[in-house]
Coordinates of C-alpha atoms and ligand atoms in Angstrom, one line a residue:
M1425 CA -0.2 0.4 0.1
K1426 CA 1.3 3.3 -1.1
I1427 CA 0.7 5.6 2.2
V1428 CA 1.4 9.6 2.8
I1429 CA 1.3 10.5 6.1
A1430 CA 0.9 14.7 6.5
G1431 CA 2.4 16.2 9.4
A1432 CA 5.8 15.3 10.6
G1433 CA 4.5 15.6 14.5
A1434 CA 5.3 13.7 17.4
M1435 CA 2.3 11.2 16.1
G1436 CA 3.2 11.3 12.4
C1437 CA 6.8 10.7 13.1
L1438 CA 5.2 7.6 15.3
F1439 CA 3.2 6.3 12.4
A1440 CA 5.4 7.1 9.9
G1441 CA 8.5 5.0 11.8
M1442 CA 7.0 1.9 12.3
L1443 CA 5.0 2.1 8.8
A1444 CA 8.6 2.7 6.9
E1445 CA 10.5 -0.4 9.7
A1446 CA 7.6 -2.2 8.1
K1447 CA 8.9 -1.3 4.4
H1448 CA 5.7 0.4 3.6
E1449 CA 6.0 2.8 0.2
L1450 CA 5.9 5.6 2.5
C1451 CA 5.7 9.5 1.9
L1452 CA 6.6 12.0 4.8
L1453 CA 4.7 15.1 3.8
E1454 CA 5.7 17.9 6.3
K1455 CA 5.2 21.8 5.4
D1456 CA 8.0 22.8 7.9
A1457 CA 11.2 23.2 5.8
G1458 CA 13.5 22.8 8.9
R1459 CA 11.7 19.6 9.8
V1460 CA 12.1 18.3 6.1
N1461 CA 15.6 18.6 6.3
A1462 CA 16.6 17.6 9.6
I1463 CA 14.2 13.7 9.1
R1464 CA 16.1 13.8 5.1
C1465 CA 19.3 13.7 6.8
S1466 CA 18.9 11.7 9.9
G1467 CA 15.6 10.1 9.2
V1468 CA 12.7 9.7 12.7
S1469 CA 14.4 8.7 16.0
I1470 CA 12.4 7.2 17.9
E1471 CA 13.3 6.5 22.1
R1472 CA 11.5 4.0 23.8
E1473 CA 11.7 2.4 27.2
G1474 CA 15.3 3.1 27.0
A1475 CA 16.6 2.5 23.8
E1476 CA 16.6 4.7 20.8
L1477 CA 15.0 3.4 17.2
Q1478 CA 16.7 5.3 14.3
V1479 CA 14.3 4.7 11.3
T1480 CA 15.0 6.0 7.6
M1481 CA 12.5 8.0 5.7
P1482 CA 11.8 5.9 2.3
S1483 CA 10.0 9.8 1.1
I1484 CA 9.9 13.7 3.2
T1485 CA 8.9 16.5 1.1
S1486 CA 6.9 19.9 1.6
N1487 CA 6.4 19.6 -1.9
V1488 CA 2.7 17.1 -2.8
Y1489 CA 3.5 16.9 -6.2
D1490 CA 6.9 14.5 -5.6
T1491 CA 4.2 12.1 -4.0
G1492 CA 2.0 11.0 -6.4
I1493 CA -1.4 9.4 -5.7
A1494 CA -1.3 7.5 -2.8
D1495 CA -3.4 4.7 -1.9
M1496 CA -4.2 6.0 2.0
L1497 CA -3.5 9.4 3.1
L1498 CA -3.0 9.6 6.8
L1499 CA -3.6 12.6 8.4
L1500 CA -1.9 13.9 11.8
V1501 CA -1.8 17.3 11.2
K1502 CA -3.4 19.4 14.0
A1503 CA -7.1 19.7 14.0
Y1504 CA -7.1 23.7 13.0
D1505 CA -5.6 22.6 10.4
T1506 CA -7.3 19.7 8.5
D1507 CA -9.3 22.1 6.2
N1508 CA -5.9 23.6 5.1
A1509 CA -3.8 20.0 4.6
V1510 CA -6.9 18.3 3.3
Q1511 CA -7.0 21.0 0.2
A1512 CA -3.0 21.5 -0.2
C1513 CA -2.8 17.5 -0.8
L1514 CA -5.7 17.3 -3.0
P1515 CA -3.2 16.3 -6.2
V1516 CA -2.3 13.2 -3.9
I1517 CA -6.2 12.0 -3.3
G1518 CA -7.3 10.1 -6.8
P1519 CA -10.9 8.3 -6.5
D1520 CA -9.4 5.1 -4.6
T1521 CA -7.5 6.7 -1.9
T1522 CA -8.7 5.9 1.4
V1523 CA -8.4 9.7 3.4
L1524 CA -7.5 8.2 7.6
T1525 CA -8.0 11.1 10.2
L1526 CA -6.3 9.8 13.9
Q1527 CA -6.1 13.6 14.9
N1528 CA -7.6 14.9 18.0
G1529 CA -10.9 16.4 18.4
L1530 CA -14.1 16.7 16.7
G1531 CA -14.9 18.3 13.4
N1532 CA -11.6 16.7 11.3
I1533 CA -14.3 14.4 9.4
E1534 CA -16.6 17.5 8.1
A1535 CA -13.2 19.2 7.1
I1536 CA -12.2 16.4 5.4
N1537 CA -16.1 15.5 3.9
K1538 CA -15.4 19.1 2.2
Y1539 CA -13.4 17.8 -0.3
V1540 CA -13.4 14.3 -0.5
P1541 CA -16.3 11.9 -0.4
Q1542 CA -17.5 9.8 2.7
S1543 CA -17.2 6.8 1.0
Q1544 CA -13.5 6.8 0.7
I1545 CA -12.5 8.7 4.5
L1546 CA -11.9 6.8 7.9
A1547 CA -11.8 8.1 11.0
G1548 CA -10.4 6.4 13.7
T1549 CA -8.2 7.3 17.3
T1550 CA -4.8 6.1 18.9
A1551 CA -4.0 5.3 22.1
H1552 CA -0.4 5.4 21.2
G1553 CA 1.3 8.7 23.4
A1554 CA 4.2 10.5 22.0
T1555 CA 6.5 13.5 22.9
L1556 CA 8.6 15.3 20.5
L1557 CA 11.6 15.9 21.3
G1558 CA 12.8 18.2 18.2
S1559 CA 12.3 17.4 14.4
G1560 CA 12.3 14.2 13.6
R1561 CA 13.1 13.0 17.4
I1562 CA 10.4 11.6 19.3
R1563 CA 9.6 9.7 22.5
H1564 CA 7.3 7.3 22.4
A1565 CA 5.5 7.1 25.8
G1566 CA 2.5 4.9 25.7
R1567 CA 1.5 2.3 23.6
G1568 CA -2.4 1.6 23.2
D1569 CA -4.7 0.5 20.5
T1570 CA -5.7 2.2 16.9
V1571 CA -9.1 2.0 16.6
I1572 CA -10.8 3.0 12.9
G1573 CA -13.8 2.6 10.9
A1574 CA -15.6 3.8 8.5
L1575 CA -18.7 6.9 8.4
A1576 CA -20.9 4.2 6.0
P1577 CA -21.0 0.9 5.5
E1578 CA -19.7 0.6 2.0
G1579 CA -16.4 2.1 3.8
A1580 CA -15.8 -1.3 6.2
P1581 CA -13.3 -3.1 3.4
R1582 CA -11.4 0.2 3.8
A1583 CA -11.3 0.1 7.1
H1584 CA -10.0 -3.8 7.2
A1585 CA -7.3 -3.1 4.7
V1586 CA -5.6 -0.2 6.7
Q1587 CA -6.1 -2.8 9.9
A1588 CA -4.1 -5.4 7.8
V1589 CA -1.5 -2.8 7.2
F1590 CA -1.3 -1.8 10.6
Q1591 CA -1.5 -5.0 12.1
G1592 CA 1.8 -6.1 9.7
S1593 CA 3.6 -3.0 11.4
G1594 CA 3.6 -3.6 14.7
I1595 CA 0.4 -1.1 15.5
P1596 CA -2.4 -2.7 17.4
A1597 CA -5.6 -2.0 15.3
I1598 CA -9.1 -2.7 15.7
V1599 CA -12.0 -1.8 13.2
S1600 CA -15.5 -0.5 14.9
A1601 CA -18.8 -0.2 13.2
D1602 CA -19.8 3.1 15.2
I1603 CA -16.7 5.6 14.8
H1604 CA -18.6 8.1 16.2
S1605 CA -18.7 6.7 19.5
V1606 CA -14.9 5.7 19.3
L1607 CA -14.3 9.9 18.8
W1608 CA -16.8 10.9 21.2
G1609 CA -15.2 8.2 23.8
K1610 CA -11.5 9.7 23.5
L1611 CA -12.2 13.5 22.7
L1612 CA -14.1 12.6 26.1
V1613 CA -10.7 12.1 27.4
N1614 CA -8.6 14.1 25.9
V1615 CA -11.5 17.2 27.0
G1616 CA -9.9 15.8 30.6
I1617 CA -6.6 15.7 30.2
N1618 CA -5.0 18.0 27.4
A1619 CA -6.4 21.3 28.8
L1620 CA -5.9 20.6 32.7
T1621 CA -2.3 19.5 31.4
A1622 CA -1.5 22.8 29.7
I1623 CA -2.6 24.9 32.4
M1624 CA -1.2 23.7 35.2
E1625 CA 1.7 22.1 33.7
V1626 CA 2.0 18.9 34.6
Q1627 CA 2.2 15.4 33.0
N1628 CA -0.8 13.3 32.6
G1629 CA -0.1 11.3 35.7
R1630 CA -0.4 14.2 38.4
I1631 CA -4.4 14.4 37.3
G1632 CA -4.8 10.9 39.0
D1633 CA -2.8 12.1 42.1
I1634 CA -3.8 15.6 43.0
E1635 CA -7.5 15.3 44.4
H1636 CA -8.4 19.1 43.2
L1637 CA -7.2 18.7 40.0
H1638 CA -9.1 15.6 39.5
A1639 CA -12.1 17.1 40.3
V1640 CA -12.1 19.7 37.9
M1641 CA -11.5 16.3 35.4
E1642 CA -14.1 14.9 36.3
R1643 CA -16.4 18.1 35.9
A1644 CA -15.0 18.8 32.4
V1645 CA -16.2 15.4 31.7
H1646 CA -19.3 14.8 32.9
E1647 CA -20.4 18.0 31.1
G1648 CA -18.8 16.4 27.9
A1649 CA -20.5 13.1 28.7
A1650 CA -24.3 15.5 29.0
V1651 CA -23.3 16.7 25.3
A1652 CA -22.7 13.6 24.6
F1653 CA -25.8 11.2 25.8
R1654 CA -28.5 14.6 24.6
L1655 CA -26.8 13.8 21.1
G1656 CA -27.5 10.1 21.5
I1657 CA -24.1 8.8 21.1
A1658 CA -23.8 5.4 22.6
L1659 CA -20.2 5.6 24.2
P1660 CA -17.6 2.8 23.8
Y1661 CA -17.5 2.6 28.0
I1662 CA -19.6 3.1 30.6
D1663 CA -17.7 5.3 33.0
P1664 CA -16.2 8.2 31.3
V1665 CA -14.7 9.8 34.6
A1666 CA -12.8 5.9 35.2
R1667 CA -11.7 5.5 31.7
T1668 CA -10.0 9.2 31.7
A1669 CA -8.3 8.4 35.0
E1670 CA -7.3 5.3 33.6
V1671 CA -5.6 7.0 30.3
C1672 CA -3.9 9.3 33.0
R1673 CA -2.3 6.2 34.4
A1674 CA -1.5 4.6 31.4
T1675 CA 0.2 7.7 30.1
T1676 CA 1.3 9.0 33.5
D1677 CA 5.0 10.1 32.3
N1678 CA 3.4 11.6 28.8
I1679 CA 3.1 15.6 28.6
S1680 CA -0.2 15.8 26.3
S1681 CA -0.4 17.2 23.2
M1682 CA -1.9 20.3 24.3
F1683 CA 0.5 21.0 27.5
Q1684 CA 3.1 20.6 24.3
D1685 CA 1.9 22.8 22.2
I1686 CA 2.0 25.4 24.8
R1687 CA 5.4 24.7 25.8
S1688 CA 6.6 25.0 22.3
G1689 CA 4.4 28.6 21.9
R1690 CA 2.1 27.0 19.3
H1691 CA -1.5 27.4 18.5
T1692 CA -3.6 24.3 20.2
E1693 CA -6.5 22.0 19.4
I1694 CA -8.7 23.6 22.6
D1695 CA -11.4 24.8 19.6
S1696 CA -11.7 21.0 18.9
I1697 CA -11.5 19.3 22.3
N1698 CA -13.1 21.0 25.4
G1699 CA -14.5 24.1 23.1
V1700 CA -16.4 21.7 21.0
V1701 CA -18.1 20.6 24.2
A1702 CA -18.9 24.0 25.1
A1703 CA -20.4 25.0 21.8
Y1704 CA -22.6 22.2 21.8
G1705 CA -23.7 23.0 24.9
K1706 CA -24.7 26.3 24.5
R1707 CA -26.7 25.0 21.1
L1708 CA -28.5 21.9 22.9
G1709 CA -29.0 24.3 26.5
I1710 CA -26.2 22.1 28.5
S1711 CA -25.1 23.7 30.9
T1712 CA -20.9 23.5 30.3
P1713 CA -19.0 26.7 32.3
V1714 CA -16.1 24.5 33.3
N1715 CA -15.4 23.4 29.4
R1716 CA -15.9 26.8 28.4
M1717 CA -13.7 28.0 31.5
L1718 CA -10.7 25.8 30.2
T1719 CA -10.9 26.8 26.7
C1720 CA -10.8 30.7 28.0
L1721 CA -8.2 30.0 30.2
V1722 CA -6.0 28.0 27.2
K1723 CA -7.0 30.4 24.6
S1724 CA -5.3 33.3 27.1
L1725 CA -2.3 31.0 27.3
E1726 CA -1.9 31.0 23.9
F1727 CA -2.5 34.8 23.9
V1728 CA 0.6 35.1 25.9
A1729 CA 2.8 33.2 24.5
K1730 CA 2.2 35.3 21.6
T1731 CA 2.8 38.6 22.8
Ligands
PAF668 O1 -3.6 14.6 22.9 C1 -2.7 13.3 23.9 O2 -1.7 14.2 24.6 C2 -3.2 12.3 24.1 O3 -4.5 12.6 23.2 C3 -3.7 12.1 25.5 C4 -4.6 10.8 25.3 C5 -4.1 12.9 26.2 C6 -2.1 10.7 26.0 O4 -1.3 12.3 26.4

């Protein structure tokens, strides 16, 4: 399968490294010229359990016209860049190309669907934790399943084909028949972890051991669960707070993607995470004060970093 990955951030490098190790025809697309040069020279380096794995990238470029039509385009750019990235990647997308988003947050499917028919889109989540240490250098901070699913039943064979590629590359993968359940399941975990770790400047595990922080996480996740319930989403677990606490433990040393973004002075995915819950809350008449406040605080951090 010819795979193009858009975005050489922590997750992009992790997936590119694992798929390149398994000798897939792979091209990494990245708009930052510094990252492209670093990865072209030194490949991707994955630090895992004290050891370091160096993977040569078969192809990395900023020029979409270098890659040709892909069998699969895997989107791992930040949620606020999805629309621009898909538009830029149109030369890579043919009538049979599968476009898979494993990004955080909600709204990615809608942004992709502006340019790509639903039948070609797969969505999913990954429980891997990765921290960007430098251009092409990551720490693989937690392993977990990658769950993928089609938007419509006719997309199921595509999901199974991608599952086979992932499994063959050492990426445990599951196909779900209800991808909205999976996306909301992950969203609530991000709602509970990302903004709080960014504001408090702590690793994920601290949410579990600081009582007052755990209490705020609980409120934020309950608000998100109330929205999901009203929308008729069947969550993939019974207790969203227990699930979030479990992810905090499983990724205890991880620096959440939002904390990484704030630390590096980058824009965050707050609008696609807590912001989405607050926006739905407003539309549905559900009270979401904690998510509104977390959104305002993270936006203030972004503002302070810029001024
Ligand atoms: O965004 C992240 O960092 C991850 O989705 C998660 C699960 C919170 C682990 O750090």
